[in-house]
């Protein structure tokens, strides 16, 4: 199964995708996480991407698409949770082409819906472990020890691109570039909208329900309309 997770920066895509992938043993691919790690390692890709990420702009499609293709090619038959890709219609088309090579397709698009004002509020309090990527919130989910990751002991910091001006820019980019994907997947009949304004556990439950629904229907199709 290939699931794409859509939503504004701060809607909880990363946290929720990570939880669900662990639970259902799906491969979680977060293009933002991969880019941050390439930047931290100072690779050629990281150096090319750094300026865009820091300014809250999209990294050029060719770079991100090649990066994603390389990741999927490592295990093309896995089930995937794609978090942060596609970000625009062009990437969605490239993803279709890529998956077609292995007889796959996007099966479900899970949309975490959140008003921009709430997304911005969350980004201003968000903290992230520089080592393992675990996500915290200074108000609603602080680390046990200030600045230290509960999971791996790494340093927990605010993301540079969560600074207010950059966060505003990222939300604007999301609205212009990414929201057309909602209609794109809605037209295919695979968009599931989930209210992301509630508590993380509530959102997890809603996502679980959407996935269960997808699996039920798929199994039904596969068994002659059971
Ligand atoms: P995220 O962690 O998903 O919020 O992504 C952080 C940043 O990485 C974004 O603001 C972009 O600069 C870059 N990025 C992540 N995914 C993509 C993508 N699919 N296309 C272009 N840029 C991306």
Short mmCIF file of C-alpha atoms and ligand atoms in Angstrom, two decimals:
data_model
loop_
_atom_site.label_atom_id
_atom_site.label_comp_id
_atom_site.label_asym_id
_atom_site.label_seq_id
_atom_site.Cartn_x
_atom_site.Cartn_y
_atom_site.Cartn_z
CA UNK A 1 0.00 0.00 0.00
CA UNK A 2 1.18 3.47 -0.81
CA UNK A 3 -0.31 6.19 1.39
CA UNK A 4 0.54 9.86 0.99
CA UNK A 5 0.01 12.16 3.96
CA UNK A 6 -0.97 15.73 3.17
CA UNK A 7 -1.37 18.71 5.45
CA UNK A 8 0.02 22.13 6.32
CA UNK A 9 3.38 22.39 8.09
CA UNK A 10 2.52 21.83 11.75
CA UNK A 11 -0.53 19.65 11.07
CA UNK A 12 1.18 16.66 12.67
CA UNK A 13 2.06 14.74 9.49
CA UNK A 14 5.46 13.68 10.76
CA UNK A 15 4.37 12.60 14.24
CA UNK A 16 1.34 10.71 13.00
CA UNK A 17 3.07 9.06 10.04
CA UNK A 18 5.84 7.88 12.29
CA UNK A 19 3.42 6.37 14.82
CA UNK A 20 1.29 4.63 12.22
CA UNK A 21 4.27 3.34 10.25
CA UNK A 22 5.73 1.77 13.37
CA UNK A 23 2.43 0.23 14.33
CA UNK A 24 1.63 -1.22 10.91
CA UNK A 25 5.21 -1.89 9.83
CA UNK A 26 5.06 0.46 6.87
CA UNK A 27 8.16 2.22 5.58
CA UNK A 28 7.99 5.86 6.62
CA UNK A 29 9.63 8.15 4.10
CA UNK A 30 9.74 11.81 5.13
CA UNK A 31 11.45 13.94 2.50
CA UNK A 32 11.95 16.79 5.00
CA UNK A 33 13.77 14.41 7.41
CA UNK A 34 15.97 13.07 4.61
CA UNK A 35 16.83 16.60 3.48
CA UNK A 36 17.66 17.74 7.03
CA UNK A 37 19.94 14.75 7.45
CA UNK A 38 21.67 15.41 4.09
CA UNK A 39 22.17 19.04 5.17
CA UNK A 40 23.57 17.99 8.55
CA UNK A 41 25.98 15.56 6.85
CA UNK A 42 27.05 18.25 4.37
CA UNK A 43 26.50 16.01 1.31
CA UNK A 44 26.29 17.43 -2.21
CA UNK A 45 22.49 17.12 -2.09
CA UNK A 46 22.41 18.74 1.35
CA UNK A 47 24.44 21.70 0.08
CA UNK A 48 22.12 22.14 -2.89
CA UNK A 49 18.99 21.92 -0.73
CA UNK A 50 20.08 23.96 2.28
CA UNK A 51 19.22 27.46 1.04
CA UNK A 52 15.71 26.41 0.00
CA UNK A 53 14.94 24.61 3.27
CA UNK A 54 16.21 27.47 5.42
CA UNK A 55 14.11 30.00 3.50
CA UNK A 56 10.99 27.81 3.65
CA UNK A 57 10.88 27.32 -0.10
CA UNK A 58 10.43 24.05 -1.96
CA UNK A 59 13.61 22.29 -2.99
CA UNK A 60 13.59 21.90 -6.82
CA UNK A 61 11.39 19.02 -7.98
CA UNK A 62 14.22 17.24 -9.84
CA UNK A 63 16.34 16.96 -6.70
CA UNK A 64 13.58 15.77 -4.40
CA UNK A 65 12.10 13.39 -6.95
CA UNK A 66 15.48 11.75 -7.61
CA UNK A 67 16.03 11.47 -3.87
CA UNK A 68 12.65 9.80 -3.36
CA UNK A 69 13.17 7.46 -6.34
CA UNK A 70 16.51 6.33 -4.90
CA UNK A 71 14.83 5.60 -1.56
CA UNK A 72 11.94 3.61 -3.05
CA UNK A 73 14.23 1.71 -5.42
CA UNK A 74 15.94 0.22 -2.38
CA UNK A 75 12.72 -1.66 -1.55
CA UNK A 76 10.14 -1.13 -4.28
CA UNK A 77 7.74 -3.75 -2.97
CA UNK A 78 7.43 -2.29 0.53
CA UNK A 79 4.30 -0.58 1.80
CA UNK A 80 4.98 3.13 2.18
CA UNK A 81 3.80 6.09 4.15
CA UNK A 82 4.98 9.12 2.19
CA UNK A 83 5.22 12.17 4.43
CA UNK A 84 5.98 15.47 2.71
CA UNK A 85 5.95 14.12 -0.84
CA UNK A 86 4.35 15.02 -3.19
CA UNK A 87 4.30 18.76 -2.49
CA UNK A 88 2.90 19.88 -5.85
CA UNK A 89 1.16 18.50 -8.94
CA UNK A 90 4.40 17.94 -10.81
CA UNK A 91 5.76 15.77 -8.00
CA UNK A 92 2.45 13.87 -7.90
CA UNK A 93 2.83 13.07 -11.60
CA UNK A 94 6.43 11.98 -11.11
CA UNK A 95 5.35 9.79 -8.21
CA UNK A 96 2.74 8.07 -10.39
CA UNK A 97 5.38 7.36 -13.04
CA UNK A 98 7.80 6.06 -10.45
CA UNK A 99 5.27 3.73 -8.82
CA UNK A 100 4.02 2.47 -12.17
CA UNK A 101 7.44 0.99 -12.83
CA UNK A 102 6.71 -1.54 -10.08
CA UNK A 103 3.00 -1.90 -10.80
CA UNK A 104 2.11 0.33 -7.84
CA UNK A 105 0.07 3.50 -7.40
CA UNK A 106 -1.01 5.90 -4.70
CA UNK A 107 -3.74 3.96 -2.89
CA UNK A 108 -4.86 6.51 -0.36
CA UNK A 109 -4.23 10.19 0.40
CA UNK A 110 -4.71 11.13 4.05
CA UNK A 111 -5.29 14.84 4.53
CA UNK A 112 -4.72 16.31 7.99
CA UNK A 113 -6.85 19.41 7.92
CA UNK A 114 -5.87 22.34 10.17
CA UNK A 115 -6.51 26.12 9.95
CA UNK A 116 -3.37 28.13 9.10
CA UNK A 117 -3.57 30.11 12.36
CA UNK A 118 -3.44 26.90 14.42
CA UNK A 119 -0.62 25.49 12.27
CA UNK A 120 1.42 28.63 12.90
CA UNK A 121 0.80 28.42 16.64
CA UNK A 122 2.03 24.83 16.70
CA UNK A 123 5.14 25.60 14.65
CA UNK A 124 6.14 28.37 17.07
CA UNK A 125 6.23 25.84 19.96
CA UNK A 126 7.64 22.87 18.03
CA UNK A 127 10.98 21.36 18.98
CA UNK A 128 12.81 18.53 17.29
CA UNK A 129 15.63 16.17 18.21
CA UNK A 130 18.61 16.94 15.98
CA UNK A 131 19.71 13.31 16.25
CA UNK A 132 16.64 11.06 15.86
CA UNK A 133 14.02 13.53 14.62
CA UNK A 134 11.57 12.96 17.53
CA UNK A 135 9.11 15.84 17.70
CA UNK A 136 8.15 17.75 20.86
CA UNK A 137 6.11 20.81 21.69
CA UNK A 138 7.36 23.25 24.31
CA UNK A 139 3.83 23.67 25.71
CA UNK A 140 1.89 20.47 25.08
CA UNK A 141 4.65 17.86 24.91
CA UNK A 142 7.89 19.08 26.50
CA UNK A 143 10.95 16.84 26.93
CA UNK A 144 11.38 15.39 30.44
CA UNK A 145 14.77 17.08 30.74
CA UNK A 146 14.94 20.52 29.03
CA UNK A 147 16.71 20.32 25.66
CA UNK A 148 17.37 16.57 25.86
CA UNK A 149 15.52 13.99 23.75
CA UNK A 150 13.52 11.47 25.81
CA UNK A 151 14.13 8.81 23.15
CA UNK A 152 17.84 9.04 22.31
CA UNK A 153 19.36 11.72 24.54
CA UNK A 154 20.14 13.94 21.51
CA UNK A 155 19.87 17.76 21.56
CA UNK A 156 16.33 19.06 21.17
CA UNK A 157 16.07 22.41 19.38
CA UNK A 158 13.65 24.53 17.38
CA UNK A 159 13.87 23.96 13.63
CA UNK A 160 15.43 26.95 11.84
CA UNK A 161 12.54 26.95 9.39
CA UNK A 162 10.00 27.15 12.23
CA UNK A 163 11.07 30.77 12.94
CA UNK A 164 7.97 32.88 12.50
CA UNK A 165 8.72 34.55 9.14
CA UNK A 166 9.86 31.30 7.58
CA UNK A 167 6.90 29.42 9.00
CA UNK A 168 4.53 31.98 7.45
CA UNK A 169 6.34 31.56 4.13
CA UNK A 170 6.04 27.75 4.34
CA UNK A 171 2.32 27.93 5.01
CA UNK A 172 1.92 30.26 2.00
CA UNK A 173 3.91 27.81 -0.16
CA UNK A 174 1.72 24.98 1.12
CA UNK A 175 -1.47 26.86 0.24
CA UNK A 176 -0.29 27.76 -3.25
CA UNK A 177 1.61 24.61 -4.28
CA UNK A 178 0.27 21.73 -2.22
CA UNK A 179 -3.46 22.34 -1.73
CA UNK A 180 -4.20 21.67 -5.45
CA UNK A 181 -3.25 18.07 -4.62
CA UNK A 182 -6.38 17.81 -2.50
CA UNK A 183 -8.61 18.10 -5.57
CA UNK A 184 -6.23 15.92 -7.53
CA UNK A 185 -6.67 12.99 -5.12
CA UNK A 186 -10.31 13.81 -4.39
CA UNK A 187 -11.07 13.42 -8.08
CA UNK A 188 -9.51 9.96 -7.94
CA UNK A 189 -11.77 9.12 -5.01
CA UNK A 190 -8.88 8.35 -2.65
CA UNK A 191 -8.74 11.47 -0.46
CA UNK A 192 -9.60 11.00 3.23
CA UNK A 193 -9.92 14.18 5.26
CA UNK A 194 -9.05 14.04 8.95
CA UNK A 195 -9.61 16.88 11.39
CA UNK A 196 -6.13 17.61 12.77
CA UNK A 197 -7.25 20.20 15.32
CA UNK A 198 -7.79 17.73 18.17
CA UNK A 199 -5.52 15.81 20.50
CA UNK A 200 -2.82 13.61 18.91
CA UNK A 201 -4.54 10.43 20.18
CA UNK A 202 -7.84 11.49 18.59
CA UNK A 203 -6.08 12.20 15.30
CA UNK A 204 -4.35 8.80 15.45
CA UNK A 205 -7.69 7.12 15.96
CA UNK A 206 -9.21 8.94 12.98
CA UNK A 207 -6.25 7.99 10.81
CA UNK A 208 -6.49 4.38 11.97
CA UNK A 209 -10.16 4.36 11.04
CA UNK A 210 -9.39 5.76 7.58
CA UNK A 211 -6.73 3.10 7.03
CA UNK A 212 -8.97 0.30 8.31
CA UNK A 213 -11.66 1.47 5.94
CA UNK A 214 -9.19 1.41 3.07
CA UNK A 215 -7.98 -2.08 3.96
CA UNK A 216 -11.55 -3.40 4.32
CA UNK A 217 -12.51 -2.11 0.90
CA UNK A 218 -9.34 -3.36 -0.69
CA UNK A 219 -9.80 -6.83 0.80
CA UNK A 220 -13.40 -6.73 -0.30
CA UNK A 221 -12.35 -5.92 -3.88
CA UNK A 222 -9.71 -8.59 -3.82
CA UNK A 223 -12.25 -11.22 -2.77
CA UNK A 224 -14.85 -10.65 -5.39
CA UNK A 225 -16.69 -7.88 -3.57
CA UNK A 226 -16.86 -9.52 -0.15
P1 LIG B 1 8.98 19.20 6.18
O1 LIG B 1 9.85 18.53 7.18
O2 LIG B 1 8.11 18.23 5.43
O3 LIG B 1 8.22 20.36 6.76
O4 LIG B 1 9.97 19.81 5.08
C1 LIG B 1 10.93 20.78 5.41
C2 LIG B 1 11.45 21.46 4.17
O5 LIG B 1 12.08 20.51 3.31
C3 LIG B 1 10.38 22.12 3.29
O6 LIG B 1 10.03 23.41 3.74
C4 LIG B 1 11.11 22.16 1.94
O7 LIG B 1 12.09 23.17 1.91
C5 LIG B 1 11.84 20.83 1.95
N1 LIG B 1 11.01 19.74 1.36
C6 LIG B 1 10.54 18.64 2.00
N2 LIG B 1 9.85 17.86 1.16
C7 LIG B 1 9.88 18.48 -0.04
C8 LIG B 1 9.34 18.19 -1.32
N3 LIG B 1 8.59 17.10 -1.54
N4 LIG B 1 9.58 19.06 -2.33
C9 LIG B 1 10.31 20.15 -2.14
N5 LIG B 1 10.85 20.51 -0.96
C10 LIG B 1 10.63 19.69 0.09
#
